[in-house]
Amino acid sequence: MNQKRIRDYGIFIGDMKTGIKNSIADVKGVKVGHFTLNDQDIKTGVTAIIPHEKNVFENKLVAGSYIINGFGKTTGLIQLSELGQLETPIVLTNTLSVGTAYEAVARYMLKRNVDIGKKAGTVNPIVCECNDGYLNDIRGLHIKQEHVLKALECASEEFHEGAFGAGTGMSCFGLKGGIGTASRIIEINDERYTLGTLVLANFGERSRLTIKGKQIGSLIKQMHNDDEQVDKGSVIIIIATDLPLSNRQLNRVCKRASVGLSRVGSYYGNGSGDIVIGFSTANTINHYEKEASTNIRILNENKIDSAFKGTAECVEESVLNALICAEETIGRNEHKRMSLREFMNLI
Amino acid sequence: MNQKRIRDYGIFIGDMKTGIKNSIADVKGVKVGHFTLNDQDIKTGVTAIIPHEKNVFENKLVAGSYIINGFGKTTGLIQLSELGQLETPIVLTNTLSVGTAYEAVARYMLKRNVDIGKKAGTVNPIVCECNDGYLNDIRGLHIKQEHVLKALECASEEFHEGAFGAGTGMSCFGLKGGIGTASRIIEINDERYTLGTLVLANFGERSRLTIKGKQIGSLIKQMHNDDEQVDKGSVIIIIATDLPLSNRQLNRVCKRASVGLSRVGSYYGNGSGDIVIGFSTANTINHYEKEASTNIRILNENKIDSAFKGTAECVEESVLNALICAEETIGRNEHKRMSLREFMNLI
Amino acid sequence: MNQKRIRDYGIFIGDMKTGIKNSIADVKGVKVGHFTLNDQDIKTGVTAIIPHEKNVFENKLVAGSYIINGFGKTTGLIQLSELGQLETPIVLTNTLSVGTAYEAVARYMLKRNVDIGKKAGTVNPIVCECNDGYLNDIRGLHIKQEHVLKALECASEEFHEGAFGAGTGMSCFGLKGGIGTASRIIEINDERYTLGTLVLANFGERSRLTIKGKQIGSLIKQMHNDDEQVDKGSVIIIIATDLPLSNRQLNRVCKRASVGLSRVGSYYGNGSGDIVIGFSTANTINHYEKEASTNIRILNENKIDSAFKGTAECVEESVLNALICAEETIGRNEHKRMSLREFMNLI
Amino acid sequence: MNQKRIRDYGIFIGDMKTGIKNSIADVKGVKVGHFTLNDQDIKTGVTAIIPHEKNVFENKLVAGSYIINGFGKTTGLIQLSELGQLETPIVLTNTLSVGTAYEAVARYMLKRNVDIGKKAGTVNPIVCECNDGYLNDIRGLHIKQEHVLKALECASEEFHEGAFGAGTGMSCFGLKGGIGTASRIIEINDERYTLGTLVLANFGERSRLTIKGKQIGSLIKQMHNDDEQVDKGSVIIIIATDLPLSNRQLNRVCKRASVGLSRVGSYYGNGSGDIVIGFSTANTINHYEKEASTNIRILNENKIDSAFKGTAECVEESVLNALICAEETIGRNEHKRMSLREFMNLI
């Protein structure tokens, strides 16, 4: 996509190797699509993550989650936690459009699965959100169901970071936030796996932004102490991997996203909905399975630390990519979010 | 409403006193409204619970929840659990209409609270669901936003049980299920409190229906072993009380709903989304609170057992009220659910 | 053991087949041992469950747990939940002797595993408890480490129910409680598995005892309304199975123990520590595993309902076996607990 | 105590004011006592935290907890979570001595409360642990009950940091770890509260030690790449405050300890038991309460962010204090842990 990312500024997070694209789409089968609404007071959109190439309702994936701070409205985690399964794409949008996106995902699934609501039970849409109300006229509920379908349909291994899709109107550390991604190679014995993350970054107090240990946010705040709001943001973190992780192991991996957030300067503020969802493409669960039991491959727990480290690195870098890729944006009521790019000289 | 309830058949659950109406609306301020769609293949609807008389966004209530079995799609519990607060009415509908209902509640709240999405953050709609697909053309997504608003607007202290509102197309123990309610007086020292429950009953295997310890379901199944499906139902249980309970105490009370379910014959089947939400009207939380801290009244934990017992009794009786008040119903594809009334001679 | 059990009174719980012994020891490899202290004011003991025949530290088992009500002091569940593993026998005793039992298990494990505390990390003892202080001089801390070792060493497939081992001083529904067990055959497709439970029953209000739906406790209370205390008991429930369950699935199965408790008359009282631990012998986890990942067999989630039903039945029957096998006991301060046997004519 | 702490090296963590002593004992009533065993292969001990000045069984405190990573054996959290109450001092020691410490605390409580085990139910000892087996002959179980009592009895507002008490044999980032503390003033409106933390630091990979954003661990590892073990440590974090926090709020505050850990270089390794316990001295709960309900003061949730930030700062600084106060130590098998002091020139 030719966007200049944080590594292009000479900033390297951690010591693990990245995947080829340094993107969640390095995990085979994962695709991401955006739909963007960007018109004066309307700064919002939808980002969709397709988790693998097969029909995900018929071939469910093992999934996990973790609530870092629950001031959020993500749908679907009750069932995802009970069954340890993902059975739809994951859709990200603004907070007040969760219902619209839920209905759109329901319709999308009904169309592709004629058994749903007849023989096959119902379906559990995963819709995540952040509040883009600082830049966006969120009360206008501008997201329509067709926007969600467009994001789903245009999903690709290549996708923009920064102010696109659900990231269009998001703020992060008082700057322009949005979508970011990164990946790491997880080497265990002689085997190579990939773990990638995608974030919708909309959190953080300006003064606390920290890049590779340097708290440049305090410098930025000295220069621009104008309009900072209290942290009422949120961050959504999606983790994909081909490591053969169980639901319990994915829950553990998801928890390590909080390490990455901490390192960029978050303390998981009261008003922030910080939600992590992870899935593994290594085993699929057949919706129509007839056998009493099945064989699955599961990671040796003694080897899980590299997945933990990789998650922490990916999340840290994903947030920085979201910031650095995002353009300065002026939205609702002339509210303005500057780009991190203006401040890279401070590092 | 002049419906014949389970007590009217001489069946008395437990040994505690009921409230005046033996209804969740015995808790002062609680109101319930239905919107019903009942037309051949379309058997569905909406039930709304207004938790108290004030603006619930500005005057939030302390709330708790418990997931008995998480094969369900209820929205809003992440934030309800994090903050221990309820800030919207609770809306019940069919599984695939959750998105529609979510958007409707969002719009309802926006209309009544001009600060939402501007100064006051966003809002956390609570939408609960069961799958009425056996009797209802659930794939048709027949619930529209205006239906949700109608249910909210017609909420009253008097409301129907059985096949009304969200209960229109629900099945329970292979019979016609739906909405049921009950209440108990909780006496502690010399003080009298009220606890009431409302259930949306859509769970259970026919053979296991148990009334006051007698497993009449096995008799019913001998007579009618035709069309029983596996338990893919769900039950939503709403608990209201004026006991001054904290979030933690409400979580504990919610868990005791499972006692009532067990006694009518449930084992919390794999495919059933059994969700409990409880709230207390005793303390309100001002959205715009400025003080550093506030005084609240909290129940002495040593006295909580009567709330536990009352919850168990109310849930058991609410399910039986849902069954006995529900008419025989023929819906989608000539699927039929008989009424429990036909079998009361077995007791 | 030639004890007369509840089935010997013509009372059959549920409709599933029992294992050969109708005991947790029907699960291959499971053994149970008691050490009993029964001397006037001293009515206490230890019960040990050996989960399989191999060294359980080197060959850990997949395990799960569920807290029905957390007014209890069981040790080891933090790690068991994080890793989904059981690596020691499970020991039951009285509440104030948990520390003693913990140290005894630690020493027992050290002796059998020279790597612990050197190369192999430490070890996570599982010690569960109930308060037998009504009949036992619990303040006397009469359990010594050698008692725990004796219980471990005498473990066998044959063991007593009722007032033996940790059950010696326990009360249940105001009667004499203690140890009980039961098992069920779980048939899935054409495969046969076994699930068994062992309870340490020390819970319940006298008036609520319910046998096969009949609340005979209210009759007993009419006859004997003397010395009933508030429910400050507890119940420990151990579930063993050869079903190939994951940690998440075991957690779900453990939760269904509450169905069995509800059916005998519990509402999970405030003062009761109601704790469930489950393990599967189907897969073992090598402490020294070197491979990156391993193959395990996992139950098809769509087939899990029979494990749920079996658990509910086993727990209900285990409690009744504990009651019916327990002799009338007079302990500390002439406190007396009658046997259920005296009241079987009421059924 | 005249130990040179991290601030004395010119390193200031965060921007909030410290309490007078910059210690958990800045919270009124909190006292800490050590018992130390330091003799060649025996490097272990006990640290006791007295939470307030009254009898804590009769006057329980509101408490919360959070499991960052559950590879640990802390006792008492099941009940602490269910009831939201602390009713004993908190004792820290080595992993294999948890049983001994549990029994010692039980006896300590029995002695001070004649009702326990008679009229007042039992008691829930909180014992936390880390594995000091690298420096200490942990298999020797050298801690005796009288050592625990000595730690409890010598508790004071003044206490040592570093290699004392439970910290005697602990390692942290491949250096000598142990006990550390810090505090912050929490200003809300015009009111001043205090929040303090105490850590038992025994976690971290050498290469990842990070001080104020600078990863000096990688430099230390280049110089000393000899004996580093995998992270099999643990960290215990105790939070005390006079903020009027509910159990739910304390749980939220406890979670923010992970921010502090992340900032010093932890990723919550698989083998690390990272446990947080918090309590508030603002409200006490009378064990013998007779009233139906009581008034308590609760922090306005909208003001909780400063407690989150303070916790993150305190934990980060407590870990650094543990490191900088700890002397180089040679223990079992000539295993050696250097002091951070040797490396302060790297900053």
Short mmCIF file of N, CA and C in Angstrom, two decimals, chain B residues 15-16 66-71 205 207-208 212-215 230-231 252 255-256 258-263 265-272 301-305 308-309 312-313, chain C residues 15-16 66-71 205 207-208 212-215 230-231 252 255-256 258-263 265-272 301-305 308-309 312-313:
data_model
loop_
_atom_site.label_atom_id
_atom_site.label_comp_id
_atom_site.label_asym_id
_atom_site.label_seq_id
_atom_site.Cartn_x
_atom_site.Cartn_y
_atom_site.Cartn_z
N ASP B 15 -41.95 -21.37 49.82
CA ASP B 15 -42.68 -21.01 51.03
C ASP B 15 -42.61 -19.52 51.35
N MET B 16 -42.11 -18.73 50.41
CA MET B 16 -42.03 -17.30 50.68
C MET B 16 -43.27 -16.59 50.13
N TYR B 66 -25.01 -12.98 35.23
CA TYR B 66 -24.39 -14.30 35.35
C TYR B 66 -24.71 -15.09 34.09
N ILE B 67 -23.70 -15.73 33.54
CA ILE B 67 -23.87 -16.56 32.35
C ILE B 67 -24.02 -18.00 32.82
N ILE B 68 -25.22 -18.56 32.76
CA ILE B 68 -25.39 -19.96 33.13
C ILE B 68 -24.81 -20.84 32.02
N ASN B 69 -25.20 -20.56 30.80
CA ASN B 69 -24.56 -21.20 29.65
C ASN B 69 -24.49 -20.19 28.54
N GLY B 70 -23.31 -20.04 27.96
CA GLY B 70 -23.05 -18.90 27.10
C GLY B 70 -23.34 -19.10 25.63
N PHE B 71 -24.18 -20.03 25.28
CA PHE B 71 -24.54 -20.20 23.87
C PHE B 71 -25.63 -19.17 23.54
N GLU B 205 -35.72 -29.99 27.47
CA GLU B 205 -36.16 -31.18 26.76
C GLU B 205 -37.52 -31.61 27.30
N SER B 207 -39.03 -34.28 27.89
CA SER B 207 -39.17 -35.35 28.89
C SER B 207 -38.77 -34.92 30.30
N ARG B 208 -38.10 -33.80 30.40
CA ARG B 208 -37.55 -33.42 31.70
C ARG B 208 -38.39 -32.41 32.46
N LYS B 212 -43.00 -29.02 40.66
CA LYS B 212 -42.96 -29.31 42.10
C LYS B 212 -42.40 -30.71 42.35
N GLY B 213 -41.34 -31.05 41.64
CA GLY B 213 -40.66 -32.32 41.90
C GLY B 213 -41.18 -33.48 41.10
N LYS B 214 -42.31 -33.31 40.45
CA LYS B 214 -42.86 -34.41 39.66
C LYS B 214 -42.47 -34.23 38.18
N GLN B 215 -41.79 -35.23 37.64
CA GLN B 215 -41.28 -35.11 36.28
C GLN B 215 -42.38 -35.48 35.28
N VAL B 230 -33.60 -31.34 19.79
CA VAL B 230 -32.60 -31.21 20.84
C VAL B 230 -32.74 -29.83 21.47
N ASP B 231 -32.31 -29.70 22.67
CA ASP B 231 -32.37 -28.43 23.39
C ASP B 231 -31.45 -27.40 22.73
N ARG B 252 -24.03 -12.58 42.57
CA ARG B 252 -24.30 -13.78 43.37
C ARG B 252 -25.78 -14.16 43.29
N LYS B 255 -26.71 -15.80 40.04
CA LYS B 255 -26.30 -17.20 39.92
C LYS B 255 -27.37 -18.14 40.44
N ARG B 256 -28.13 -17.71 41.42
CA ARG B 256 -29.15 -18.59 42.02
C ARG B 256 -30.35 -18.80 41.10
N SER B 258 -30.08 -20.30 38.53
CA SER B 258 -29.86 -21.67 38.03
C SER B 258 -30.53 -22.70 38.92
N VAL B 259 -30.74 -22.38 40.17
CA VAL B 259 -31.47 -23.30 41.05
C VAL B 259 -32.90 -23.48 40.54
N GLY B 260 -33.54 -22.38 40.24
CA GLY B 260 -34.91 -22.46 39.73
C GLY B 260 -34.99 -23.23 38.42
N LEU B 261 -34.05 -22.96 37.52
CA LEU B 261 -34.04 -23.71 36.26
C LEU B 261 -33.86 -25.20 36.49
N SER B 262 -32.94 -25.54 37.40
CA SER B 262 -32.70 -26.96 37.68
C SER B 262 -33.96 -27.64 38.17
N ARG B 263 -34.72 -26.93 38.98
CA ARG B 263 -35.90 -27.55 39.60
C ARG B 263 -37.03 -27.79 38.61
N GLY B 265 -36.31 -28.71 35.60
CA GLY B 265 -35.87 -29.80 34.72
C GLY B 265 -34.76 -29.47 33.74
N SER B 266 -34.14 -28.34 33.89
CA SER B 266 -33.04 -27.98 32.99
C SER B 266 -31.73 -28.57 33.50
N TYR B 267 -30.84 -28.90 32.57
CA TYR B 267 -29.45 -29.18 32.95
C TYR B 267 -28.52 -28.19 32.24
N TYR B 268 -29.09 -27.05 31.76
CA TYR B 268 -28.30 -26.03 31.04
C TYR B 268 -27.65 -26.66 29.82
N GLY B 269 -28.48 -27.07 28.88
CA GLY B 269 -27.99 -27.79 27.70
C GLY B 269 -26.97 -27.01 26.90
N ASN B 270 -26.11 -27.74 26.21
CA ASN B 270 -25.02 -27.16 25.43
C ASN B 270 -25.51 -26.05 24.50
N GLY B 271 -26.64 -26.25 23.86
CA GLY B 271 -27.08 -25.31 22.85
C GLY B 271 -27.98 -24.21 23.38
N SER B 272 -28.03 -24.04 24.67
CA SER B 272 -28.96 -23.09 25.28
C SER B 272 -28.20 -21.89 25.84
N GLU B 301 -24.09 -8.76 54.06
CA GLU B 301 -23.89 -10.03 53.34
C GLU B 301 -24.42 -11.24 54.13
N ASN B 302 -24.38 -11.13 55.44
CA ASN B 302 -24.88 -12.23 56.27
C ASN B 302 -26.38 -12.47 56.12
N LYS B 303 -27.05 -11.52 55.47
CA LYS B 303 -28.50 -11.59 55.33
C LYS B 303 -28.92 -11.91 53.90
N ILE B 304 -28.01 -12.31 53.07
CA ILE B 304 -28.31 -12.41 51.65
C ILE B 304 -29.05 -13.70 51.27
N ASP B 305 -29.06 -14.67 52.18
CA ASP B 305 -29.67 -15.96 51.82
C ASP B 305 -31.13 -15.85 51.40
N PHE B 308 -31.30 -15.16 47.87
CA PHE B 308 -30.98 -16.35 47.08
C PHE B 308 -32.22 -17.26 46.95
N LYS B 309 -32.84 -17.51 48.10
CA LYS B 309 -34.02 -18.38 48.08
C LYS B 309 -35.13 -17.77 47.25
N ALA B 312 -34.50 -18.23 43.54
CA ALA B 312 -34.77 -19.59 43.10
C ALA B 312 -36.28 -19.82 42.96
N GLU B 313 -37.02 -19.39 43.94
CA GLU B 313 -38.48 -19.57 43.88
C GLU B 313 -39.09 -18.80 42.71
N ASP C 15 -32.07 -41.52 34.43
CA ASP C 15 -32.37 -42.63 33.54
C ASP C 15 -31.16 -43.19 32.83
N MET C 16 -29.96 -42.79 33.26
CA MET C 16 -28.75 -43.28 32.61
C MET C 16 -28.21 -44.49 33.36
N TYR C 66 -15.02 -25.33 38.72
CA TYR C 66 -16.10 -24.35 38.77
C TYR C 66 -16.41 -24.02 40.22
N ILE C 67 -16.54 -22.74 40.49
CA ILE C 67 -16.87 -22.27 41.84
C ILE C 67 -18.37 -22.02 41.88
N ILE C 68 -19.13 -22.89 42.52
CA ILE C 68 -20.57 -22.64 42.64
C ILE C 68 -20.80 -21.51 43.65
N ASN C 69 -20.19 -21.63 44.80
CA ASN C 69 -20.17 -20.52 45.75
C ASN C 69 -18.83 -20.51 46.44
N GLY C 70 -18.19 -19.34 46.46
CA GLY C 70 -16.79 -19.30 46.82
C GLY C 70 -16.49 -19.09 48.29
N PHE C 71 -17.40 -19.42 49.17
CA PHE C 71 -17.11 -19.29 50.60
C PHE C 71 -16.32 -20.53 51.01
N GLU C 205 -29.90 -26.81 54.22
CA GLU C 205 -30.81 -26.60 55.35
C GLU C 205 -31.71 -27.82 55.50
N SER C 207 -34.70 -28.38 56.26
CA SER C 207 -36.07 -28.41 55.73
C SER C 207 -36.11 -28.59 54.22
N ARG C 208 -34.99 -28.41 53.56
CA ARG C 208 -35.00 -28.41 52.11
C ARG C 208 -34.58 -29.73 51.48
N LYS C 212 -35.71 -37.27 45.01
CA LYS C 212 -36.52 -37.52 43.81
C LYS C 212 -37.74 -36.60 43.75
N GLY C 213 -37.52 -35.35 44.06
CA GLY C 213 -38.58 -34.35 43.93
C GLY C 213 -39.43 -34.18 45.17
N LYS C 214 -39.31 -35.09 46.13
CA LYS C 214 -40.12 -34.98 47.34
C LYS C 214 -39.32 -34.28 48.44
N GLN C 215 -39.86 -33.19 48.93
CA GLN C 215 -39.13 -32.40 49.91
C GLN C 215 -39.33 -32.98 51.31
N VAL C 230 -27.73 -22.32 60.61
CA VAL C 230 -27.77 -21.77 59.27
C VAL C 230 -26.80 -22.57 58.40
N ASP C 231 -27.06 -22.57 57.11
CA ASP C 231 -26.19 -23.26 56.17
C ASP C 231 -24.81 -22.62 56.13
N ARG C 252 -17.18 -26.59 31.76
CA ARG C 252 -18.61 -26.63 31.48
C ARG C 252 -19.28 -27.80 32.20
N LYS C 255 -19.76 -27.17 35.87
CA LYS C 255 -20.86 -26.27 36.20
C LYS C 255 -22.16 -27.04 36.41
N ARG C 256 -22.33 -28.15 35.69
CA ARG C 256 -23.58 -28.92 35.79
C ARG C 256 -23.70 -29.65 37.12
N SER C 258 -24.01 -28.18 39.70
CA SER C 258 -24.99 -27.38 40.44
C SER C 258 -26.42 -27.86 40.19
N VAL C 259 -26.66 -28.50 39.04
CA VAL C 259 -28.00 -29.07 38.80
C VAL C 259 -28.30 -30.15 39.84
N GLY C 260 -27.35 -31.03 40.05
CA GLY C 260 -27.55 -32.08 41.04
C GLY C 260 -27.78 -31.52 42.43
N LEU C 261 -26.99 -30.53 42.80
CA LEU C 261 -27.18 -29.91 44.12
C LEU C 261 -28.56 -29.28 44.25
N SER C 262 -28.98 -28.60 43.20
CA SER C 262 -30.30 -27.95 43.25
C SER C 262 -31.39 -28.99 43.48
N ARG C 263 -31.23 -30.13 42.85
CA ARG C 263 -32.30 -31.12 42.91
C ARG C 263 -32.42 -31.80 44.28
N GLY C 265 -31.96 -30.01 46.93
CA GLY C 265 -32.50 -28.99 47.83
C GLY C 265 -31.56 -27.85 48.19
N SER C 266 -30.44 -27.74 47.51
CA SER C 266 -29.53 -26.63 47.79
C SER C 266 -29.93 -25.39 47.03
N TYR C 267 -29.66 -24.23 47.59
CA TYR C 267 -29.70 -22.99 46.81
C TYR C 267 -28.34 -22.31 46.84
N TYR C 268 -27.28 -23.09 47.16
CA TYR C 268 -25.91 -22.55 47.23
C TYR C 268 -25.87 -21.40 48.24
N GLY C 269 -26.06 -21.75 49.49
CA GLY C 269 -26.15 -20.74 50.54
C GLY C 269 -24.91 -19.88 50.65
N ASN C 270 -25.11 -18.68 51.14
CA ASN C 270 -24.03 -17.70 51.27
C ASN C 270 -22.81 -18.28 51.98
N GLY C 271 -23.02 -19.03 53.03
CA GLY C 271 -21.91 -19.49 53.85
C GLY C 271 -21.33 -20.82 53.41
N SER C 272 -21.68 -21.27 52.21
CA SER C 272 -21.28 -22.60 51.78
C SER C 272 -20.23 -22.50 50.68
N GLU C 301 -18.08 -31.10 20.58
CA GLU C 301 -18.91 -30.29 21.48
C GLU C 301 -20.41 -30.56 21.30
N ASN C 302 -20.79 -30.92 20.09
CA ASN C 302 -22.22 -31.19 19.84
C ASN C 302 -22.72 -32.42 20.59
N LYS C 303 -21.80 -33.19 21.16
CA LYS C 303 -22.16 -34.42 21.85
C LYS C 303 -22.02 -34.30 23.36
N ILE C 304 -21.84 -33.09 23.86
CA ILE C 304 -21.46 -32.94 25.27
C ILE C 304 -22.66 -33.06 26.22
N ASP C 305 -23.87 -32.97 25.70
CA ASP C 305 -25.03 -32.96 26.59
C ASP C 305 -25.12 -34.20 27.48
N PHE C 308 -23.22 -33.64 30.49
CA PHE C 308 -23.92 -32.71 31.40
C PHE C 308 -24.97 -33.47 32.22
N LYS C 309 -25.78 -34.26 31.51
CA LYS C 309 -26.83 -35.01 32.21
C LYS C 309 -26.23 -35.99 33.20
N ALA C 312 -25.10 -34.25 36.36
CA ALA C 312 -26.23 -33.88 37.22
C ALA C 312 -26.74 -35.10 37.98
N GLU C 313 -26.90 -36.20 37.28
CA GLU C 313 -27.39 -37.43 37.94
C GLU C 313 -26.40 -37.92 38.99
#
